[in-house]
Every structure is written in structure tokens, then in C-alpha cells.
Short mmCIF file of C-alpha atoms in Angstrom, two decimals:
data_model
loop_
_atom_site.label_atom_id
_atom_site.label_comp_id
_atom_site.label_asym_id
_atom_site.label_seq_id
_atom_site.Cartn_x
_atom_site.Cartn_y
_atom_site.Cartn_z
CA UNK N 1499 52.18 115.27 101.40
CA UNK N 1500 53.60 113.97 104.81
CA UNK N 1501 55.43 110.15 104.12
CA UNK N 1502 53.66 107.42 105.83
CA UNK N 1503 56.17 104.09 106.06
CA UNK N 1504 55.50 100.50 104.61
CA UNK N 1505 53.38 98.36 106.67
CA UNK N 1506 55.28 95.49 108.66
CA UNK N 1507 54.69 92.94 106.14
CA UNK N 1508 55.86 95.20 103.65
CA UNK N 1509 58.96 95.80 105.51
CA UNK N 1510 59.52 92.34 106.44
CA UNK N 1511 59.90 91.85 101.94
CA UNK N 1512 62.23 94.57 101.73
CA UNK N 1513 63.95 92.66 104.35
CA UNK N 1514 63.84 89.55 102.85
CA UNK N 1515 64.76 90.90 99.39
CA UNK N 1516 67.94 92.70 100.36
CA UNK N 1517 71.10 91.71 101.78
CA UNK N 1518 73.71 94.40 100.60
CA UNK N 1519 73.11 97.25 102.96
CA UNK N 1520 75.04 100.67 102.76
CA UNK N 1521 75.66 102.31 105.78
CA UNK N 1522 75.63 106.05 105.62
CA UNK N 1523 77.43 107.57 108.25
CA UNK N 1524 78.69 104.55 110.04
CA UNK N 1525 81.29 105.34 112.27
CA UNK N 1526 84.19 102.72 113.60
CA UNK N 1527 84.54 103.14 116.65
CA UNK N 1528 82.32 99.94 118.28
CA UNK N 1529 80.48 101.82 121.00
CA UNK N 1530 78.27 103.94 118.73
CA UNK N 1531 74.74 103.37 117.33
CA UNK N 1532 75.62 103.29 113.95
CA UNK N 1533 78.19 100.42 114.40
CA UNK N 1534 76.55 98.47 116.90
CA UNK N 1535 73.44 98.23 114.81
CA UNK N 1536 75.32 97.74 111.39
CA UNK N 1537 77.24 94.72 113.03
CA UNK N 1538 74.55 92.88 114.57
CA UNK N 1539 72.91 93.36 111.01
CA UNK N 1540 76.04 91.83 109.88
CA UNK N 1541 76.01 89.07 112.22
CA UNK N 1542 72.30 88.71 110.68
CA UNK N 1543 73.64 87.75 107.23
CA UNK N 1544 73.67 91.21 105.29
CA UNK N 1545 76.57 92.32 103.78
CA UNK N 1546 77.85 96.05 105.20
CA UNK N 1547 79.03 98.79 103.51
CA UNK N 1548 80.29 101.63 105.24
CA UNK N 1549 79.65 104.72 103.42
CA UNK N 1550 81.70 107.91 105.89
CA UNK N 1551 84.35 109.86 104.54
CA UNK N 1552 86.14 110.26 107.40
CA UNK N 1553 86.16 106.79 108.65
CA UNK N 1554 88.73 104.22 108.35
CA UNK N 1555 89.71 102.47 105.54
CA UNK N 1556 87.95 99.39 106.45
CA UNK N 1557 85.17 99.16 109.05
CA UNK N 1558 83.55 95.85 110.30
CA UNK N 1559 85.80 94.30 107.63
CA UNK N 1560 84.85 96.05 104.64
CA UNK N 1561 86.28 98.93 102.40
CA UNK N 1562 84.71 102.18 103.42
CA UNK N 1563 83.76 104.14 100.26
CA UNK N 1564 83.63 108.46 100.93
CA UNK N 1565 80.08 108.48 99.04
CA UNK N 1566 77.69 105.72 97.67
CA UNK N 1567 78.61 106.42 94.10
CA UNK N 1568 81.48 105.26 94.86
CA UNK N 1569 80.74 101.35 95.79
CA UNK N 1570 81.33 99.87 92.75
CA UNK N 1571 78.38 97.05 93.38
CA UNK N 1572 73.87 97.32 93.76
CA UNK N 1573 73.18 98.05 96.70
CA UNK N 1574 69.74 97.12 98.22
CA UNK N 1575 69.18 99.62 100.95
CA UNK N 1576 70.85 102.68 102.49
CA UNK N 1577 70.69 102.88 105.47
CA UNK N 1578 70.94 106.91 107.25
CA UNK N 1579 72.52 107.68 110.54
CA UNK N 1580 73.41 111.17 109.41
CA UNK N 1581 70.97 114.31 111.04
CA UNK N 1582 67.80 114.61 109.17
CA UNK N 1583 68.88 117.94 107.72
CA UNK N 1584 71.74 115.91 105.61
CA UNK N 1585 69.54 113.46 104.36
CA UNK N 1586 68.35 114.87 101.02
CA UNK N 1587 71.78 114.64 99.51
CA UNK N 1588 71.92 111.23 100.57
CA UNK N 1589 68.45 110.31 98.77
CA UNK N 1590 69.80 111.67 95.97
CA UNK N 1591 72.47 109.16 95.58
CA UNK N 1592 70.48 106.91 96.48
CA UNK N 1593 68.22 107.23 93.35
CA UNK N 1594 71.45 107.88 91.16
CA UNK N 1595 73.06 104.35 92.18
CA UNK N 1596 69.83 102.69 91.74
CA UNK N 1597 69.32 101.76 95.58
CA UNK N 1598 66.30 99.75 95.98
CA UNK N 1599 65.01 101.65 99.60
CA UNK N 1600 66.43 104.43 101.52
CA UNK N 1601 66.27 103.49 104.95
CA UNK N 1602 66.37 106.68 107.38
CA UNK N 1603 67.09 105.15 111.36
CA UNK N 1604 64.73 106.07 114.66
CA UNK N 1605 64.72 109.81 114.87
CA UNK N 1606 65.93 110.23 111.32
CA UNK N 1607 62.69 111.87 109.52
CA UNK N 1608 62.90 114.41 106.29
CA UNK N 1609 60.31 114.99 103.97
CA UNK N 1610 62.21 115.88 101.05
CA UNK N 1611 64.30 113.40 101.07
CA UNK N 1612 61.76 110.76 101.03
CA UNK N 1613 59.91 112.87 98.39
CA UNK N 1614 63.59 112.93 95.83
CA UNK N 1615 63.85 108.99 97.14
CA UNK N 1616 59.97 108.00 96.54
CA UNK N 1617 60.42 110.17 93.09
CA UNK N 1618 63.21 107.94 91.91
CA UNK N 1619 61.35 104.73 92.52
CA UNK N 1620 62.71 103.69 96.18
CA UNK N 1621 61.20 102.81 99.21
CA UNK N 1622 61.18 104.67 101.69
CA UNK N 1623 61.31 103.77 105.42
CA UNK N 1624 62.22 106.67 108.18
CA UNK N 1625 62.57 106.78 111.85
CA UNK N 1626 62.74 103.06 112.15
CA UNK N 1627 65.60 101.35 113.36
CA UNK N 1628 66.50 98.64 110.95
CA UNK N 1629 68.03 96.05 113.70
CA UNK N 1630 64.73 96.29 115.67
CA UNK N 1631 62.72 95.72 112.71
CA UNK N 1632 64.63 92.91 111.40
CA UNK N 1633 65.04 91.33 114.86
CA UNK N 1634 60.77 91.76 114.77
CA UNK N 1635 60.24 90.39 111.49
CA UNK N 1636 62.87 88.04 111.27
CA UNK N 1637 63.83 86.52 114.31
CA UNK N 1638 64.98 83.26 112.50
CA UNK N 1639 67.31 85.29 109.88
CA UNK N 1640 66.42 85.66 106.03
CA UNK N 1641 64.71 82.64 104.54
CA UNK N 1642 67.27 81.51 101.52
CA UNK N 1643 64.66 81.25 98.54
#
């Protein structure tokens, strides 16, 4: 069964409900994707975690952890910027650290992994960017409440 993503409104709640995001494959050096999206994010209120085991030890000013089992906090999201055929490894984590929604960015689409993710009670949300979204649905920043 092909995944069909939350509708806005829905989104907009997962938005408003989270604000510890892991970042899957988020690289340091400032002029890629990954880290210009996860710092404006930042800039947006949510806490970052970098999740890339070859990264730094700290990136946008947090620890980097080499997998999401390792982040010794709940996360709310994980958000993907790894190629779509690496991504069902990734939902599995997910589920096993008791993410709340695995979040794959634009262009990042795998069936199985939102199948393993949906299976273990996530959301799932794929080839979306999460900055665009969050600059759609809340242009203000997240209400406190």
C-alpha cells in the first residue's frame, strides 16, 4: 500500500507538539541542505540533534551522537537527509527509541521504511522539507501552550 502523508493541519500538530528534532545525516559544514535547514529550524525554537557518524563532535552547538540510540533523551521527530535506499534502517531506530514521527526531507521517499515506521506507531511524513512546512504552518513560531 503506497504511503500518503498527513494533511497540513495534521502536520502543522506534529509541529506544534515537537520540539526535539534528530537530524539524521546532518552534516557540519554550513553550506549544505541538511545544515542550513536544521539551523534555521533551530533558530525556529527546536532543539537539534545531529545524528552522523562521521561528523564533528558538536554541530550547531550540540553533541553529535553516531546513531539515534545513542541520544540519551525522547526525541520527537527524525528528521532523514540520508538517500532513500538508507532509510529503512533509520525507521527502525526510530521505532526502537520511541520517536514520535519519522520525517523523510523533499526527495527522500521509501516505502518500507514508512511501512517499519507506521508499524511501530510513528508518523510518517516523506518528501517534505520540514523548514518549508514549518515556515507554512507556522510563520509566527510554535504557540507555547
Amino acid at each position: 500500500m503506497a504511503h500518503t502523508n498527513p494533511s497540513r493541519e495534521e502536520i502543522k500538530g506534529i509541529l506544534e507538539a515537537s520540539s526535539v528534532i534528530a537530524v539524521v545525516g546532518l552534516s557540519d559544514k554550513p553550506d549544505r541542505t541538511s545544515y542550513m535547514v536544521s539551523e534555521a529550524m533551530q533558530a525556529k525554537g527546536y532543539r537539534i540533534i545531529p545524528v552522523n557518524p562521521a561528523g564533528a563532535d558538536t554541530i550547531l552547538g550540540e553533541k553529535n551522537y553516531a546513531s539515534l540510540k545513542e541520544i540519551p533523551f525522547p526525541v520527537d521527530v527524525v528528521n532523514v537527509f540520508r538517500r532513500s535506499e538508507h532509510t529503512p534502517p533509520v525507521a527502525e531506530e526510530a521505532v526502537a527509541i520511541g520517536a514520535k514521527t519519522l520525517w523523510l526531507q523533499l526527495g527522500i521517499a521509501n516505502d518500507e521504511a514508512a511501512e517499519i515506521a507506521e508499524s511501530g506507531g510513528l508518523n510518517v511524513i516523506m518528501d517534505r522539507c520540514i523548514k518549508v512546512e514549518d515556515s507554512i504552518l507556522l510563520p509566527q513560531g510554535k504557540s507555547k501552550g
